Tab-separated table of C-alpha atoms in Angstrom:
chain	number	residue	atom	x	y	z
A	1	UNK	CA	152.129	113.522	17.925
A	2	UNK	CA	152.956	115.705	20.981
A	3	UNK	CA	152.479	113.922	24.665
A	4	UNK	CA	148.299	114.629	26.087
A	5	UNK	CA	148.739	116.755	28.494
A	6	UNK	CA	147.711	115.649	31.695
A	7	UNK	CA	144.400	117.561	31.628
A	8	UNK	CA	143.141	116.654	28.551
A	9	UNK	CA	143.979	112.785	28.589
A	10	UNK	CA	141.618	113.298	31.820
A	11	UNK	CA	138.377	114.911	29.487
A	12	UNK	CA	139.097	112.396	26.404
A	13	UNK	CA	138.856	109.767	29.416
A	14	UNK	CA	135.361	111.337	30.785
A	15	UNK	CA	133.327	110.279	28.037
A	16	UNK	CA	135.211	106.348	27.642
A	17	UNK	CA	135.216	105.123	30.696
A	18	UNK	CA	133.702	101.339	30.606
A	19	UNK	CA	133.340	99.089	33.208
A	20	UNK	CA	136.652	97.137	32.852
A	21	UNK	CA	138.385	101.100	33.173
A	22	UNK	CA	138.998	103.946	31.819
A	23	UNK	CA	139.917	103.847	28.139
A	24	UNK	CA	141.457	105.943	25.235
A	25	UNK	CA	139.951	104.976	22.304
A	26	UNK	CA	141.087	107.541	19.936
A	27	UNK	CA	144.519	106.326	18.408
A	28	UNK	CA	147.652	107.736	18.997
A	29	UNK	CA	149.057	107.830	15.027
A	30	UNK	CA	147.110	107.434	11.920
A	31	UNK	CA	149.113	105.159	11.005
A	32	UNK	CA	148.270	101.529	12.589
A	33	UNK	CA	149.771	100.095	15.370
A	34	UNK	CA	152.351	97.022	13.881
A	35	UNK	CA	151.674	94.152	15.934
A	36	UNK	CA	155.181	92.349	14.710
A	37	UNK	CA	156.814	95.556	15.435
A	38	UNK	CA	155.241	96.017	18.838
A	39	UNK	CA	156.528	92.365	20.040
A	40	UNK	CA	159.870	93.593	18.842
A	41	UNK	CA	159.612	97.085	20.868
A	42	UNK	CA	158.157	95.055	24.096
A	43	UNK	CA	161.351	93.049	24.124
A	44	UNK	CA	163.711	95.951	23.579
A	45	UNK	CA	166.112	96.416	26.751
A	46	UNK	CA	166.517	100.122	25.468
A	47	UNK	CA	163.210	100.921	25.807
A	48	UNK	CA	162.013	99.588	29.633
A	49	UNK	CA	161.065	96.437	28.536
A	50	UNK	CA	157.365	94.895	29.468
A	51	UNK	CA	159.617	92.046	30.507
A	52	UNK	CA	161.120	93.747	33.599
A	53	UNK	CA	157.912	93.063	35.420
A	54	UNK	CA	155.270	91.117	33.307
A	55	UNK	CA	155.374	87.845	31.912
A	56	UNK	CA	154.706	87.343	28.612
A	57	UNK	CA	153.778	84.808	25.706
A	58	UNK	CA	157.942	85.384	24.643
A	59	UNK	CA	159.543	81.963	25.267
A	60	UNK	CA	162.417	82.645	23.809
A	61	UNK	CA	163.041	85.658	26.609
A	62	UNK	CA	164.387	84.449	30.244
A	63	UNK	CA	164.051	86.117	33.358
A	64	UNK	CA	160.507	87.361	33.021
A	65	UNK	CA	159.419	90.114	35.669
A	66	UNK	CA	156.728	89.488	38.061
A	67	UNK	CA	155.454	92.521	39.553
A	68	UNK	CA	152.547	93.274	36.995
A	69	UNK	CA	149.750	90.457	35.874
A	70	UNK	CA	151.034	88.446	33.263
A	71	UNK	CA	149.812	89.507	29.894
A	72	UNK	CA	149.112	86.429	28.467
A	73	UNK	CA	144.963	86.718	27.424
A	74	UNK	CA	145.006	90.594	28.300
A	75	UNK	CA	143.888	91.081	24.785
A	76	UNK	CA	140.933	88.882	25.631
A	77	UNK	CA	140.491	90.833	29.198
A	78	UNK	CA	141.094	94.888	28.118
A	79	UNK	CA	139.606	96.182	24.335
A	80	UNK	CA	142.356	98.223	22.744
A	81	UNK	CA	141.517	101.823	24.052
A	82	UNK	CA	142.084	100.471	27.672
A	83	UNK	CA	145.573	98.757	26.983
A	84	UNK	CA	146.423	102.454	25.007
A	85	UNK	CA	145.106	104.353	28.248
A	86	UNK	CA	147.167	102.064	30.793
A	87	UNK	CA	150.415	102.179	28.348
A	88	UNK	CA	149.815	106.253	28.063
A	89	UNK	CA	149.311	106.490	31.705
A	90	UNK	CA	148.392	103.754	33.935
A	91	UNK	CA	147.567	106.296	37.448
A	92	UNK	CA	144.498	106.903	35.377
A	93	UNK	CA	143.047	103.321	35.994
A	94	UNK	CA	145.773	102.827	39.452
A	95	UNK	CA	146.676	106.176	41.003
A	96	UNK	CA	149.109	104.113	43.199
A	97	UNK	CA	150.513	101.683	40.359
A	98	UNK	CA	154.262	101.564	40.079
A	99	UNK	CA	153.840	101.239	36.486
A	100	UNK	CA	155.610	104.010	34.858
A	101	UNK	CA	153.229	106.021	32.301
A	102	UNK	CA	154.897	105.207	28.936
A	103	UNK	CA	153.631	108.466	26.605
A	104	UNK	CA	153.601	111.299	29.309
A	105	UNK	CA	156.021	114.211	30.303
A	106	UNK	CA	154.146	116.283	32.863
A	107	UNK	CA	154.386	115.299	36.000
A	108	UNK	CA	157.267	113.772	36.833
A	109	UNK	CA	160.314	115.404	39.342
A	110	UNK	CA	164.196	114.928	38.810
A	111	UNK	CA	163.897	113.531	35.266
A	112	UNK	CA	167.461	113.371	33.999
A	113	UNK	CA	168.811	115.137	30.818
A	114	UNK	CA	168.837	112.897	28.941
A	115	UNK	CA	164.927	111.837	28.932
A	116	UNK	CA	163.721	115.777	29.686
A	117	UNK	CA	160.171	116.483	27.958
A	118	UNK	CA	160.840	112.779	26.345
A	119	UNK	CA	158.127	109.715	26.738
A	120	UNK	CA	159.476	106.043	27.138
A	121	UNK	CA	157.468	105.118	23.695
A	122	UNK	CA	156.969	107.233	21.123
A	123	UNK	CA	153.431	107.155	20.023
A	124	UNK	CA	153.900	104.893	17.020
A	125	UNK	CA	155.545	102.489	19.719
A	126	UNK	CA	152.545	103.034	21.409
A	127	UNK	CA	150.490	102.017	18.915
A	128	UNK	CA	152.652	99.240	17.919
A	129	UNK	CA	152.167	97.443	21.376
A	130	UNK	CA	148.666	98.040	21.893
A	131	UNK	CA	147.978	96.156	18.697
A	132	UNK	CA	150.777	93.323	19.171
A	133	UNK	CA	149.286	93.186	23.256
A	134	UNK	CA	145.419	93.497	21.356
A	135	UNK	CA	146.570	89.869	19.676
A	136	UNK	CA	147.676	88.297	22.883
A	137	UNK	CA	143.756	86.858	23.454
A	138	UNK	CA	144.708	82.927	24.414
A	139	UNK	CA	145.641	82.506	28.289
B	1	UNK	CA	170.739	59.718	37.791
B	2	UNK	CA	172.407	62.490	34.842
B	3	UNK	CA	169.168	64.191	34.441
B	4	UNK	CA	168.626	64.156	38.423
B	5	UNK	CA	172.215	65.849	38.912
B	6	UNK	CA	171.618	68.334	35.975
B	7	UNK	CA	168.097	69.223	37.954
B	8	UNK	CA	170.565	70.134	40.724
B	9	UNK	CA	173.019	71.521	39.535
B	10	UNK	CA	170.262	73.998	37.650
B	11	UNK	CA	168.400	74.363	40.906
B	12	UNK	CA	171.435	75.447	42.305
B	13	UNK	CA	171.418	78.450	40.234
B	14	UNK	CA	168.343	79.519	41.431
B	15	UNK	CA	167.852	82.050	43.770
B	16	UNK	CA	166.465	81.066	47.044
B	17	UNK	CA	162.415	81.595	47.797
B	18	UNK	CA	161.969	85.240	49.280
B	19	UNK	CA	158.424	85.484	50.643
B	20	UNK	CA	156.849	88.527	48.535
B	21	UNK	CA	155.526	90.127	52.363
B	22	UNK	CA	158.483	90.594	54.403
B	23	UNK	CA	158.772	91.880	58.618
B	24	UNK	CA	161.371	93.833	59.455
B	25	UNK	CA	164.811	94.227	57.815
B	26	UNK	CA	166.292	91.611	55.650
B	27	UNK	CA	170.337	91.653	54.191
B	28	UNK	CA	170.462	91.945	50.690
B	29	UNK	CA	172.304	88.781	51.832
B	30	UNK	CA	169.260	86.949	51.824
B	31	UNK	CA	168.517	87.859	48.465
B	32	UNK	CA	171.649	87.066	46.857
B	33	UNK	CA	172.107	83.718	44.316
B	34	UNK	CA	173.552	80.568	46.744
B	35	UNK	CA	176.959	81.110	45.048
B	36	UNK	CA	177.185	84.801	45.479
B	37	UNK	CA	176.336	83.640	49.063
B	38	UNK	CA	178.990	81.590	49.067
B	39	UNK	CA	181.317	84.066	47.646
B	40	UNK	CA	180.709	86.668	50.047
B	41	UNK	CA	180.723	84.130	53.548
B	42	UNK	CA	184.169	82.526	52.419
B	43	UNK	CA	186.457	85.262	54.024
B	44	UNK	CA	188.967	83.370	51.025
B	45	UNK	CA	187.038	84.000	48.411
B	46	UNK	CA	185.004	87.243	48.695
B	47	UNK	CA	187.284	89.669	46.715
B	48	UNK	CA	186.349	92.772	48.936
B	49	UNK	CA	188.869	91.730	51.699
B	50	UNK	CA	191.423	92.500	49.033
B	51	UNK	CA	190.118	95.965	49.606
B	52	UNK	CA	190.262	95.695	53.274
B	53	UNK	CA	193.791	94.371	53.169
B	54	UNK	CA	194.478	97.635	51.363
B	55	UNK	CA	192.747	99.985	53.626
B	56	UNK	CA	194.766	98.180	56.199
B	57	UNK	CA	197.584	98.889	54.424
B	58	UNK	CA	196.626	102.514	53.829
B	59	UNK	CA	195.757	102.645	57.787
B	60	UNK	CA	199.337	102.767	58.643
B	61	UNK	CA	200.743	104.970	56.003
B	62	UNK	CA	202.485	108.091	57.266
B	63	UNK	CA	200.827	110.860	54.753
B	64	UNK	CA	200.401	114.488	54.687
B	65	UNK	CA	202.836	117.577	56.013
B	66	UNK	CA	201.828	116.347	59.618
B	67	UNK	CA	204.019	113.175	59.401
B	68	UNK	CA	200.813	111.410	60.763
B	69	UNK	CA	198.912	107.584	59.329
B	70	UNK	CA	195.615	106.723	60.714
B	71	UNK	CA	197.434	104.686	62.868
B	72	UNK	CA	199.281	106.949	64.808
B	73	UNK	CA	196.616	108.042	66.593
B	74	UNK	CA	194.173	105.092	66.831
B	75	UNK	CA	194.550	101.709	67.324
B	76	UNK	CA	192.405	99.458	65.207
B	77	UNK	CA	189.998	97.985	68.418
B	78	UNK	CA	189.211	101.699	68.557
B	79	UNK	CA	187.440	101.248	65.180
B	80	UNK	CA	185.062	98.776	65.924
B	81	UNK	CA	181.592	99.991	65.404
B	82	UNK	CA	182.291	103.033	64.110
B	83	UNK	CA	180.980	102.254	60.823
B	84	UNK	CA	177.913	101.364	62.548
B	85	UNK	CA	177.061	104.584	64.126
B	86	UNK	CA	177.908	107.002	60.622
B	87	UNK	CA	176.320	108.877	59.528
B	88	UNK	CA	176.466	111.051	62.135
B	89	UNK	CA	175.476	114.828	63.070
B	90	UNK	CA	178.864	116.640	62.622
B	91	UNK	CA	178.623	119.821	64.614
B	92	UNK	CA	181.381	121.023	63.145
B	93	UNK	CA	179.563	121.568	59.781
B	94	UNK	CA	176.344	121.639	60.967
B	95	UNK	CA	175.658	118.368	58.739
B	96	UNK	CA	175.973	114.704	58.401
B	97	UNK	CA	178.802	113.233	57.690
B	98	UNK	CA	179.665	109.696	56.631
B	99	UNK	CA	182.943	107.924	56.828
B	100	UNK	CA	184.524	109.288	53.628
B	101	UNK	CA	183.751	112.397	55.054
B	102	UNK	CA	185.221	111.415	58.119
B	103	UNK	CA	188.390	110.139	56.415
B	104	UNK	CA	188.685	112.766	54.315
B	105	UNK	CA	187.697	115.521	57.024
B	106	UNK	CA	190.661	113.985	59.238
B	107	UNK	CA	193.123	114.223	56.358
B	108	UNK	CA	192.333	117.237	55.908
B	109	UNK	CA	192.843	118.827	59.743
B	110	UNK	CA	194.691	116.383	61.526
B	111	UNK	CA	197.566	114.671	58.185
B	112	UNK	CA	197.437	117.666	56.144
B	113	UNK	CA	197.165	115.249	53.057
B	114	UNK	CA	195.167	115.833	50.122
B	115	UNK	CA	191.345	114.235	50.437
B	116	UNK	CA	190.847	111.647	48.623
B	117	UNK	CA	188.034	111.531	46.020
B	118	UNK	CA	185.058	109.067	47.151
B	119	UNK	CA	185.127	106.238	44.625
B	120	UNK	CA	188.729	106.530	44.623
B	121	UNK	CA	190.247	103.183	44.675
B	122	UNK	CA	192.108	104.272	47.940
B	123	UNK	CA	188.809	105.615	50.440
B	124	UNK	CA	187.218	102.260	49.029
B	125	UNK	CA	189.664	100.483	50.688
B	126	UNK	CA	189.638	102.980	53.785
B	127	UNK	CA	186.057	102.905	54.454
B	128	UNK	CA	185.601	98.922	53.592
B	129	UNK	CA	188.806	98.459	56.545
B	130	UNK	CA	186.374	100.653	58.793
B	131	UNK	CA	183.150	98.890	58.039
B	132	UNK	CA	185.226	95.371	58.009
B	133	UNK	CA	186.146	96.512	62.089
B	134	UNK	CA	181.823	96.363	62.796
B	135	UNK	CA	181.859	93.659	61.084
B	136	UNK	CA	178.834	91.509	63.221
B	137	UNK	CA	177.464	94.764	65.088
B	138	UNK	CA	174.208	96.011	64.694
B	139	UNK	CA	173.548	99.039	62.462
B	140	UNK	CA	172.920	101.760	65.259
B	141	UNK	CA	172.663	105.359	63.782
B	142	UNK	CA	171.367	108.244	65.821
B	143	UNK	CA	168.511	110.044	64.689
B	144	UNK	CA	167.504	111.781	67.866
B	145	UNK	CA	168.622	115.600	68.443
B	146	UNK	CA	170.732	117.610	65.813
B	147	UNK	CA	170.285	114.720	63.380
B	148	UNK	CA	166.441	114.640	63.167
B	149	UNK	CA	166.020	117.298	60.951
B	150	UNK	CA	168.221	115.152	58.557
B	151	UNK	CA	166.880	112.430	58.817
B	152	UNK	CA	163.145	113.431	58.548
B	153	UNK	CA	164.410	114.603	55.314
B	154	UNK	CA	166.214	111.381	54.274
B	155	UNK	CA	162.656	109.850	54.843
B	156	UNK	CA	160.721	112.037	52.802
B	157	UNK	CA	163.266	111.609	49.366
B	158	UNK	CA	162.396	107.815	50.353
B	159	UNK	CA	158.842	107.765	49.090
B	160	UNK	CA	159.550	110.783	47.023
B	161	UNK	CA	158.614	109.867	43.406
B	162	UNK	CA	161.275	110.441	40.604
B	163	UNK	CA	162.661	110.158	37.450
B	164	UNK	CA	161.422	109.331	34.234
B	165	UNK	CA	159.735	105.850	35.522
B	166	UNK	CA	158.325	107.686	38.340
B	167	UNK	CA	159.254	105.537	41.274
B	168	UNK	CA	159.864	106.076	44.665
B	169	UNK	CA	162.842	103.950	46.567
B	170	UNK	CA	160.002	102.633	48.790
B	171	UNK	CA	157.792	101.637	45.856
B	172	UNK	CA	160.180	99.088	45.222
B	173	UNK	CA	162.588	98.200	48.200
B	174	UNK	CA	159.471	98.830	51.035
B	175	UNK	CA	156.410	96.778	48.992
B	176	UNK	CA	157.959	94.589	46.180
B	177	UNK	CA	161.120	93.042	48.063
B	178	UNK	CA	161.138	89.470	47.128
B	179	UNK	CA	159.448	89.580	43.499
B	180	UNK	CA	160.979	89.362	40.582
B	181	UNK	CA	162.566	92.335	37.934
B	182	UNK	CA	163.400	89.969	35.291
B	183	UNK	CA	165.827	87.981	36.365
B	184	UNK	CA	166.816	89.996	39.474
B	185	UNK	CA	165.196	89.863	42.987
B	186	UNK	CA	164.136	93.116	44.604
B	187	UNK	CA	166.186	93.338	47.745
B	188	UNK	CA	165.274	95.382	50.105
B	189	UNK	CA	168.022	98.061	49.188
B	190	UNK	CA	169.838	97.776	52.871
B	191	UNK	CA	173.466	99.540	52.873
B	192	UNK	CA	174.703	96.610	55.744
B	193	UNK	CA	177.350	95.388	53.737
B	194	UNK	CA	178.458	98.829	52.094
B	195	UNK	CA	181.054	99.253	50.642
B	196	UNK	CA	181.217	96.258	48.902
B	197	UNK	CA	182.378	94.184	46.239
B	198	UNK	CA	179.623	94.271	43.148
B	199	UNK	CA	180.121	91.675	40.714
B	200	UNK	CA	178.463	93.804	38.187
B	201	UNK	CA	181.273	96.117	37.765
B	202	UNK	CA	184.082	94.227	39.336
B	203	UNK	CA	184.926	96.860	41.603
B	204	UNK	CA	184.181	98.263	45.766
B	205	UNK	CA	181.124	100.589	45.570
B	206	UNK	CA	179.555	102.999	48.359
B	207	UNK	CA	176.338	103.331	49.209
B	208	UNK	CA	176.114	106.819	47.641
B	209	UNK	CA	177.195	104.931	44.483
B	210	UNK	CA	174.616	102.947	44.982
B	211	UNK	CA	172.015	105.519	45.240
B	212	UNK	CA	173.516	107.192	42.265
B	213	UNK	CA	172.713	103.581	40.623
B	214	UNK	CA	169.329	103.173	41.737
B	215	UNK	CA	168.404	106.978	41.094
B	216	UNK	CA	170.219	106.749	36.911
B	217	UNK	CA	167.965	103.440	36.474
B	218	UNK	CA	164.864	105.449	36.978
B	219	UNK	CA	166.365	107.907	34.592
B	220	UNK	CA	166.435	110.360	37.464
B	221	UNK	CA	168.864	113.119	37.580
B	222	UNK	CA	170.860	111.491	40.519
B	223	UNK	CA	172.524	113.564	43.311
B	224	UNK	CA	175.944	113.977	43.684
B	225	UNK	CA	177.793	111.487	45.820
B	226	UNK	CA	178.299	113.214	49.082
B	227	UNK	CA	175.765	115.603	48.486
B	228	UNK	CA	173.607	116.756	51.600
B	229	UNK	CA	170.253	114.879	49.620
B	230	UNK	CA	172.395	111.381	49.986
B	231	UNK	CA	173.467	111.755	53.083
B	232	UNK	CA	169.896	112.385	54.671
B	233	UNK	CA	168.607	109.415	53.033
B	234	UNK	CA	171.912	107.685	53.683
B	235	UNK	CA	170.643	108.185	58.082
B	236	UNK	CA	167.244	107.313	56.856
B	237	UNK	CA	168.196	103.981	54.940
B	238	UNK	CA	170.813	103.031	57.744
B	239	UNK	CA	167.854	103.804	60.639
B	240	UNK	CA	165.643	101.576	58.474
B	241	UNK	CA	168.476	98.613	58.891
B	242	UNK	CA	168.860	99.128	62.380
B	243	UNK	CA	169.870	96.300	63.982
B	244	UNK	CA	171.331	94.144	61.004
B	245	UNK	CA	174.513	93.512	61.194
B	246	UNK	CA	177.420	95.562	59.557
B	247	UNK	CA	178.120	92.809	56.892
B	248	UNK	CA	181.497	94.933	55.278
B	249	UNK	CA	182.502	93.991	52.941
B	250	UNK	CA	179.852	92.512	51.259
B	251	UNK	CA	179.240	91.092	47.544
B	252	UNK	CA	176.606	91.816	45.248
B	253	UNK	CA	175.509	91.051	41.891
């Protein structure tokens, strides 16, 4: 599936919005998010790693980041459409996050060559996390 | 007693507390690991005054069709806190220039020798020899006159968003200095102790390699080193540290 534009993520977001944020409820893939494969894709250094700045329920992983809440119980905190809608594109629920929006191309300056028109997770990866994060419910 | 040394020896390893909300500017010294510290203090152990020793060396070779070194026209005390002033407004080119551009320019006019490319082993060891003569002085550029529409410009790219993670330098080195990217702390990106020795790829780096760094992380399309874009926010990053000391040559993870 092709990257939402920036526009339409915005309507699919009008009608979803819940208290806790907005949220994207519609999934990404038809086929169902992994979540053993998303636990493999959060810890994979290729792929700007959740690890660079959150902590996570990984103890075999050192060094965790700690610029973003730790995601231990965000399962229990966000339903699934608002973990997909701040992995799409987090400026939706924090225009001034410096979380990078993991499934969009538009709107970005200088992107190099190599990533042009690309997003950081496909949207299977996308899917993958936001069921593996969905299971993280425990603090 | 064995577990007790162990705890220290493991504490040792751990980088020292930053406070997450920092005033004014802070050396990426104060971020580094206690033995990095160590390494870079110890004028016998920090491996970038092998690169001084060089660009000393390099100082006082005759080069070029002029029959002219460095050396023949300036004595070494003359240096001192040059490297603290560049860049500077060149009004010869109507732009900044920095000292590789200063080295080189001089080659160029004054030695009639080639110019030497700028993460060439040799204007490594030229520029760290210049910055090693400030070493101590305070970081005094000029921003005033000819060089403020430069530097207004420098400051702009600074909160400019970019690349594919869509971060600005400020985003990170302005409001996150002191927390934790996995296992690295967020310094707050000063250029004091540029060029110097990083660990990482066993080698002298510039600042503009460093901005080239920073820029490819964010899977930016990075600037050319020496480009007009670098030097602006070269000014702007060296007005930001003004007033730390010229650390040259420095080491860094």
């Amino acid at each position: 599936m092709r990257p939402l534009p920036a526009v339409a993520a915005l309507l699919l977001l009008a009608g979803t919005a819940g208290a806790a944020g907005p949220s994207m409820d519609r999934p990404l893939t038809d086929r169902p998010g992994d979540p053993a494969r998303g636990r493999a894709v959060v810890r994979d250094l290729s792929k700007a790693t959740c690890l660079i700045c959150h902590a996570m329920p990984i103890p075999e992983e050192p060094d965790h980041g700690d610029l973003g809440p730790p995601l231990a119980g965000v399962g229990a905190r966000l339903g699934s459409g608002e973990i997909r809608q701040r992995i799409v594109d987090p400026t939706t629920a924090n225009p001034a996050t410096v979380m990078p929006a993991y499934f969009r191309t538009e709107g970005l300056d200088r992107v190099g060559a190599a990533f042009r028109g690309r997003t950081i997770y496909t949207a299977q990866e996308v899917e993958d996390v936001v069921a593996y994060l969905a299971t993280l419910t425990g603090e | 007693m064995r577990a007790a040394l162990l705890l220290l020896a493991g504490l040792a390893l751990v980088a020292p507390p930053v406070p997450a909300q920092i005033d004014g500017p802070r050396s990426g010294a104060d971020f580094l690991t206690p033995d990095t510290r160590t390494l870079q203090d110890d004028d016998f152990l920090n491996p970038g005054l092998f690169a001084v020793e060089e660009g000393r060396a390099l100082w006082n070779r005759v080069e070029g069709a002029a029959g002219q070194a460095c050396a023949s026209c300036h004595a070494e005390a003359d240096m001192r806190g040059v490297a603290a002033r560049h860049p500077v407004f060149d009004p010869a080119t109507g732009g900044l220039v920095d000292l590789a551009g200063r080295v080189n320019a001089m080659r160029r006019e004054h030695m009639g020798a080639p110019e030497l490319p700028r993460e060439s082993q040799a204007m490594l060891a030229l520029t760290a020899f210049l910055g090693f003569q400030s070493r101590g002085m305070p970081m005094a550029v000029e921003i005033d006159g000819p060089a403020r529409p430069f530097f207004e410009a420098g400051r702009e790219d600074w909160f400019r968003r970019r690349g594919q993670l869509n971060l600005s330098c400020a985003q990170c080195h302005d409001d996150l200095a002191g927390r934790r990217l996995r296992g690295d702390t967020i310094s707050q990106g000063q250029v004091n102790g540029m060029p110097f020795y990083r660990l990482m790829w066993r080698t002298m780096a510039s600042r503009h390699r460093m901005f080239e760094w920073c820029e490819t992380s964010l899977r930016a399309e990075p600037r050319a080193a020496g480009s007009a874009e670098y030097l602006a926010l070269e000014l702007y990053v060296a007005w930001r540290g003004r007033g730390l000391p010229v650390e040259t040559p420095a080491v860094r993870r």
